Coordinates of C-alpha atoms in Angstrom, one line a residue:
X1 CA 1.3 -31.9 17.1
X2 CA -0.2 -29.6 15.2
X3 CA 1.5 -30.4 12.1
X4 CA 0.2 -33.8 12.3
X5 CA -3.1 -32.7 11.0
X6 CA -1.9 -31.7 8.4
X7 CA -2.7 -33.4 5.5
X8 CA -2.8 -33.6 2.0
X9 CA -5.0 -31.8 -0.3
X10 CA -6.3 -33.2 -3.7
X11 CA -8.3 -29.5 -4.5
X12 CA -4.7 -27.3 -4.0
X13 CA -2.3 -30.0 -6.9
X14 CA -0.4 -28.1 -8.8
X15 CA -0.2 -25.2 -6.2
X16 CA 3.4 -23.4 -5.4
X17 CA 4.9 -23.7 -1.9
X18 CA 4.0 -20.6 -0.1
X19 CA 7.5 -20.9 1.7
X20 CA 10.2 -21.0 -1.3
X21 CA 7.3 -20.7 -4.0
X22 CA 8.5 -24.5 -5.6
X23 CA 5.7 -25.4 -7.7
X24 CA 4.3 -28.6 -5.8
X25 CA 1.9 -31.5 -7.5
X26 CA 0.8 -32.7 -4.0
X27 CA 1.4 -29.7 -1.0
X28 CA 0.5 -30.0 2.4
X29 CA -2.1 -27.1 3.5
X30 CA -1.4 -25.3 7.6
X31 CA -4.1 -26.0 10.2
X32 CA -3.0 -22.6 10.9
X33 CA -2.9 -20.4 7.9
X34 CA -4.4 -22.6 5.5
X35 CA -1.1 -22.0 2.9
X36 CA -0.2 -24.7 0.8
X37 CA 3.7 -25.5 1.8
X38 CA 6.3 -28.3 0.6
X39 CA 7.5 -31.0 2.5
X40 CA 10.2 -28.9 3.8
X41 CA 7.9 -25.8 4.7
X42 CA 5.0 -28.2 5.8
X43 CA 6.3 -27.2 9.9
X44 CA 5.2 -24.4 12.2
X45 CA 8.7 -23.4 12.8
X46 CA 9.6 -24.4 9.0
X47 CA 7.9 -21.3 7.5
X48 CA 6.2 -18.1 9.2
X49 CA 3.0 -18.9 10.1
X50 CA 1.1 -16.6 10.5
X51 CA -1.8 -18.1 12.9
X52 CA 1.1 -19.7 15.3
X53 CA 2.6 -18.1 18.3
X54 CA 5.2 -18.8 20.6
X55 CA 3.5 -20.5 23.6
X56 CA 6.0 -19.3 26.4
X57 CA 4.3 -16.7 28.0
X58 CA 6.3 -13.5 27.7
X59 CA 8.6 -11.0 30.3
X60 CA 8.8 -7.6 30.3
X61 CA 12.0 -6.2 29.3
X62 CA 11.5 -2.4 31.5
X63 CA 10.0 -4.7 34.8
X64 CA 11.2 -8.3 34.1
X65 CA 7.5 -9.2 35.5
X66 CA 5.7 -12.2 33.6
X67 CA 2.8 -10.6 31.2
X68 CA 0.2 -12.8 31.2
X69 CA -1.4 -13.0 27.7
X70 CA -4.3 -14.5 25.6
X71 CA -3.9 -17.6 23.8
X72 CA -2.7 -17.5 19.8
X73 CA -2.1 -13.7 20.8
X74 CA 1.2 -12.0 19.8
X75 CA 3.4 -11.6 22.3
X76 CA 4.1 -8.4 21.6
X77 CA 1.3 -6.4 22.0
X78 CA 0.7 -8.6 25.2
X79 CA 3.7 -6.4 26.2
X80 CA 2.6 -3.0 24.9
X81 CA -0.8 -3.8 26.3
X82 CA 1.1 -4.1 29.7
X83 CA 3.6 -0.7 29.3
X84 CA 0.4 1.5 28.7
X85 CA -1.5 -0.1 31.3
X86 CA 1.9 1.3 34.1
X87 CA 5.1 -0.2 34.4
X88 CA 6.3 -0.4 37.5
X89 CA 9.6 0.8 38.1
X90 CA 11.5 -2.0 40.2
X91 CA 10.9 -5.9 40.0
X92 CA 8.7 -7.1 42.3
X93 CA 10.2 -10.6 42.6
X94 CA 9.2 -13.0 45.2
X95 CA 12.2 -13.3 46.8
X96 CA 11.6 -9.1 47.1
X97 CA 7.7 -10.3 48.5
X98 CA 8.7 -12.7 50.8
X99 CA 11.8 -10.5 52.1
X100 CA 9.2 -7.5 52.8
X101 CA 7.0 -9.7 55.3
X102 CA 9.7 -10.7 57.4
X103 CA 9.3 -8.7 60.5
X104 CA 9.8 -9.0 64.0
X105 CA 6.7 -10.1 65.5
X106 CA 7.3 -8.2 68.3
X107 CA 5.1 -5.6 69.3
X108 CA 6.3 -2.1 67.5
X109 CA 9.4 -3.8 66.4
X110 CA 10.4 -2.7 62.8
X111 CA 13.5 -4.9 62.3
X112 CA 12.9 -7.0 59.1
X113 CA 15.7 -10.3 59.0
X114 CA 16.5 -12.0 56.2
X115 CA 15.8 -15.3 58.7
X116 CA 13.6 -15.0 61.5
X117 CA 14.1 -17.4 64.7
X118 CA 10.1 -19.4 65.7
X119 CA 9.5 -19.8 68.9
X120 CA 8.9 -23.2 70.1
X121 CA 6.2 -22.1 72.7
X122 CA 4.4 -19.6 71.7
X123 CA 4.6 -19.9 67.9
X124 CA 5.4 -16.2 66.9
X125 CA 8.6 -15.8 64.4
X126 CA 10.9 -13.0 66.5
X127 CA 14.0 -11.1 65.6
X128 CA 17.7 -11.9 66.7
X129 CA 17.3 -8.9 70.2
X130 CA 13.6 -11.1 70.5
X131 CA 14.1 -14.5 70.0
X132 CA 14.5 -15.1 74.0
X133 CA 10.5 -16.0 75.8
X134 CA 12.0 -13.1 78.3
X135 CA 12.5 -10.5 75.6
X136 CA 9.5 -10.6 73.2
X137 CA 7.7 -11.0 76.5
X138 CA 6.3 -14.6 75.7
X139 CA 2.8 -15.9 76.4
X140 CA 3.4 -18.7 77.5
X141 CA 6.6 -17.9 80.2
X142 CA 4.8 -18.3 83.0
X143 CA 3.7 -22.1 82.8
X144 CA 6.8 -22.6 81.2
X145 CA 8.4 -21.0 84.2
X146 CA 6.5 -23.0 86.7
X147 CA 7.6 -26.5 84.8
X148 CA 10.8 -25.9 85.5
X149 CA 10.0 -25.3 89.2
X150 CA 8.0 -28.5 89.2
X151 CA 10.6 -30.7 87.5
X152 CA 13.5 -29.2 89.6
X153 CA 11.5 -29.8 92.1
X154 CA 11.0 -33.2 91.4
X155 CA 14.8 -33.6 90.2
X156 CA 15.9 -32.4 93.7
X157 CA 13.8 -35.2 95.6
X158 CA 15.0 -37.5 93.5
X159 CA 18.4 -37.0 94.4
X160 CA 17.7 -36.9 98.3
X161 CA 17.6 -39.4 100.4
X162 CA 14.1 -40.4 101.1
X163 CA 13.1 -40.1 104.7
X164 CA 12.6 -43.5 106.7
X165 CA 9.0 -44.6 108.2
X166 CA 7.0 -43.7 111.4
X167 CA 8.9 -45.4 113.1
X168 CA 10.8 -47.8 110.9
X169 CA 14.2 -46.6 112.2
X170 CA 13.5 -47.3 115.8
X171 CA 12.2 -50.2 115.1
X172 CA 15.0 -51.5 113.8
X173 CA 17.6 -50.2 116.1
X174 CA 15.4 -51.5 119.1
X175 CA 15.4 -55.4 117.5
X176 CA 18.9 -57.0 119.1
X177 CA 20.2 -60.6 117.8
X178 CA 18.1 -63.4 119.0
X179 CA 21.0 -65.6 119.3
X180 CA 24.7 -65.8 118.2
X181 CA 26.6 -66.7 116.1
X182 CA 27.7 -69.5 117.8
X183 CA 24.0 -70.7 118.6
X184 CA 23.0 -70.3 115.0
X185 CA 19.9 -71.9 113.6
X186 CA 19.6 -75.0 110.9
X187 CA 19.4 -77.9 109.5
X188 CA 20.8 -80.6 112.0
X189 CA 21.6 -82.5 109.0
X190 CA 24.2 -80.2 107.1
X191 CA 28.0 -81.2 107.7
X192 CA 29.9 -78.2 109.5
X193 CA 32.3 -77.8 106.8
X194 CA 29.7 -77.1 104.4
X195 CA 27.9 -74.8 107.0
X196 CA 27.6 -71.1 105.3
X197 CA 26.6 -68.9 108.6
X198 CA 25.4 -65.4 108.0
X199 CA 23.9 -62.9 109.9
X200 CA 20.2 -62.4 108.8
X201 CA 17.9 -59.3 109.1
X202 CA 14.6 -58.6 108.4
X203 CA 12.9 -55.8 107.9
X204 CA 11.9 -53.2 110.7
X205 CA 7.7 -54.0 109.0
X206 CA 8.0 -57.3 110.1
X207 CA 9.0 -56.7 113.1
X208 CA 11.2 -60.4 113.8
X209 CA 14.2 -59.3 115.1
X210 CA 18.1 -60.5 113.3
X211 CA 19.6 -63.6 113.7
X212 CA 22.1 -66.0 113.3
X213 CA 21.2 -68.6 110.5
X214 CA 23.5 -71.4 108.6
X215 CA 23.3 -72.7 105.8
X216 CA 24.3 -75.7 103.0
X217 CA 27.2 -73.7 100.8
X218 CA 25.1 -75.6 97.9
X219 CA 21.4 -74.4 98.0
X220 CA 20.5 -71.2 95.7
X221 CA 19.0 -68.8 97.0
X222 CA 16.0 -68.8 97.0
X223 CA 15.6 -72.2 99.1
X224 CA 18.0 -69.7 102.1
X225 CA 14.8 -67.3 101.6
X226 CA 12.0 -69.8 102.3
X227 CA 14.2 -71.0 104.9
X228 CA 14.7 -67.5 106.3
X229 CA 10.5 -66.8 106.0
X230 CA 9.8 -69.9 107.6
X231 CA 13.0 -69.4 110.4
X232 CA 10.7 -65.9 111.0
X233 CA 7.5 -66.8 110.7
X234 CA 7.5 -64.3 107.3
X235 CA 4.5 -65.0 104.9
X236 CA 6.9 -65.2 102.2
X237 CA 4.2 -64.9 98.4
X238 CA 6.3 -64.5 96.3
X239 CA 4.6 -67.5 93.7
X240 CA 1.5 -65.6 94.0
X241 CA 2.8 -61.9 93.7
X242 CA 2.6 -59.3 90.9
X243 CA 6.1 -57.9 90.2
X244 CA 8.7 -57.7 91.7
X245 CA 8.3 -54.5 94.4
X246 CA 5.8 -56.9 95.9
X247 CA 8.5 -59.5 96.3
X248 CA 10.9 -60.8 99.3
X249 CA 14.4 -60.9 97.7
X250 CA 17.6 -61.6 99.9
X251 CA 20.3 -58.4 99.5
X252 CA 24.5 -58.7 100.4
X253 CA 25.0 -55.0 101.8
X254 CA 28.1 -54.8 100.0
X255 CA 26.4 -53.8 97.2
X256 CA 22.6 -53.4 98.1
X257 CA 21.4 -55.6 95.6
X258 CA 19.3 -58.3 95.3
X259 CA 20.6 -62.5 94.9
X260 CA 19.7 -63.9 92.1
X261 CA 17.7 -66.4 93.3
X262 CA 18.5 -69.5 91.2
X263 CA 22.3 -69.0 91.8
X264 CA 24.1 -71.6 95.0
X265 CA 25.8 -69.9 98.3
X266 CA 29.1 -71.2 96.6
X267 CA 28.8 -69.8 93.3
X268 CA 28.2 -65.7 95.0
X269 CA 32.1 -65.9 96.8
X270 CA 33.7 -63.8 97.4
X271 CA 31.5 -61.4 96.8
X272 CA 29.1 -62.7 99.7
X273 CA 31.2 -65.0 102.4
X274 CA 29.9 -66.4 106.0
X275 CA 29.6 -64.3 108.6
X276 CA 28.7 -61.3 106.0
X277 CA 25.7 -59.4 107.2
X278 CA 22.0 -60.5 104.5
X279 CA 18.9 -58.1 104.2
X280 CA 15.7 -59.9 103.9
X281 CA 13.0 -57.5 102.5
X282 CA 10.7 -56.8 99.3
X283 CA 10.6 -54.8 96.1
X284 CA 14.5 -54.8 94.2
X285 CA 16.2 -51.7 96.3
X286 CA 17.0 -51.2 100.0
X287 CA 15.7 -47.6 101.7
X288 CA 19.1 -46.4 103.4
X289 CA 18.3 -45.9 106.9
X290 CA 18.2 -49.8 107.1
X291 CA 21.4 -50.2 105.6
X292 CA 23.0 -47.2 107.8
X293 CA 21.8 -49.2 110.8
X294 CA 22.9 -52.5 109.6
X295 CA 26.7 -51.8 108.9
X296 CA 26.5 -49.7 112.4
X297 CA 25.0 -53.1 114.2
X298 CA 28.1 -54.5 112.5
X299 CA 30.5 -52.1 113.1
X300 CA 33.7 -54.2 115.9
X301 CA 35.1 -57.1 116.0
X302 CA 33.1 -60.3 115.8
X303 CA 35.0 -62.7 117.8
X304 CA 33.9 -66.3 118.2
X305 CA 31.3 -65.4 114.3
X306 CA 30.6 -68.8 112.9
X307 CA 29.1 -71.8 113.9
X308 CA 30.6 -74.1 116.1
X309 CA 33.8 -71.2 117.2
X310 CA 35.4 -72.1 113.7
X311 CA 37.8 -69.1 112.7
X312 CA 36.6 -67.0 109.8
X313 CA 38.2 -69.5 107.1
X314 CA 37.2 -72.8 108.5
X315 CA 33.8 -71.3 106.9
X316 CA 34.7 -69.4 103.4
X317 CA 32.1 -70.6 101.0
X318 CA 34.1 -72.3 97.6

């Protein structure tokens, strides 16, 4: 601080204070003006110092602009020099300068808005009238229209049912059951009361005709899948296949979702009951044409549909 530089000067002993004229034995000397001062007037703001001016930048009383000045220059002189050079009639404040630059980017548009709307495609700012892409002829409008058309086409394809592969529907429809429910195949050591008979349908790509098979109600779905693939002579590489899309699953026709491999048949009751159709196919979703053809084949009464000629209640999983 400037007054920290003030110190007692032995050469000025016995001088009166410059401000109050009181005689001081050991006066302080101001580093700005060099006058001798007493203890009460030693600070710069306590006496009329000729060498000190306020460091605050002065403001012009006419236009309101801040007037730059030199160090230790009288602010009044700086303001006078500013007015002599030509003081503007109105203040060019920052807000007004920014307001003058808020013009619409559209060609020949003179609209001056307080808040402009920025186009997220071309990056320019426009007024309310030209804020849309069509209104300001956005250079990326054609690219955006093409992108929207591709997106709509993609959504349309995803919603529409996928067409069946060539020969898939014909092959599945032409395949008839290789046996009946009374001649269902399965291990002979399974007791009749523990047997669960299903109409097993294979994917048309395998070329295996549907058949009736019975299993033990306490078998897990994974074991049932192994037995079905062995009966249909379908190569099952689920242990070596990479993802679920390359693995075989057993689907319940009621909800068309893969059955969990580690769940027993008895625990799937009543969602899966003896006599229901099951489908063996790869992936996690069934094609719509397979579902329609299996449902069409299952229509109509089924008499004697269970092993041993029993009724449906005799072979309910539970």
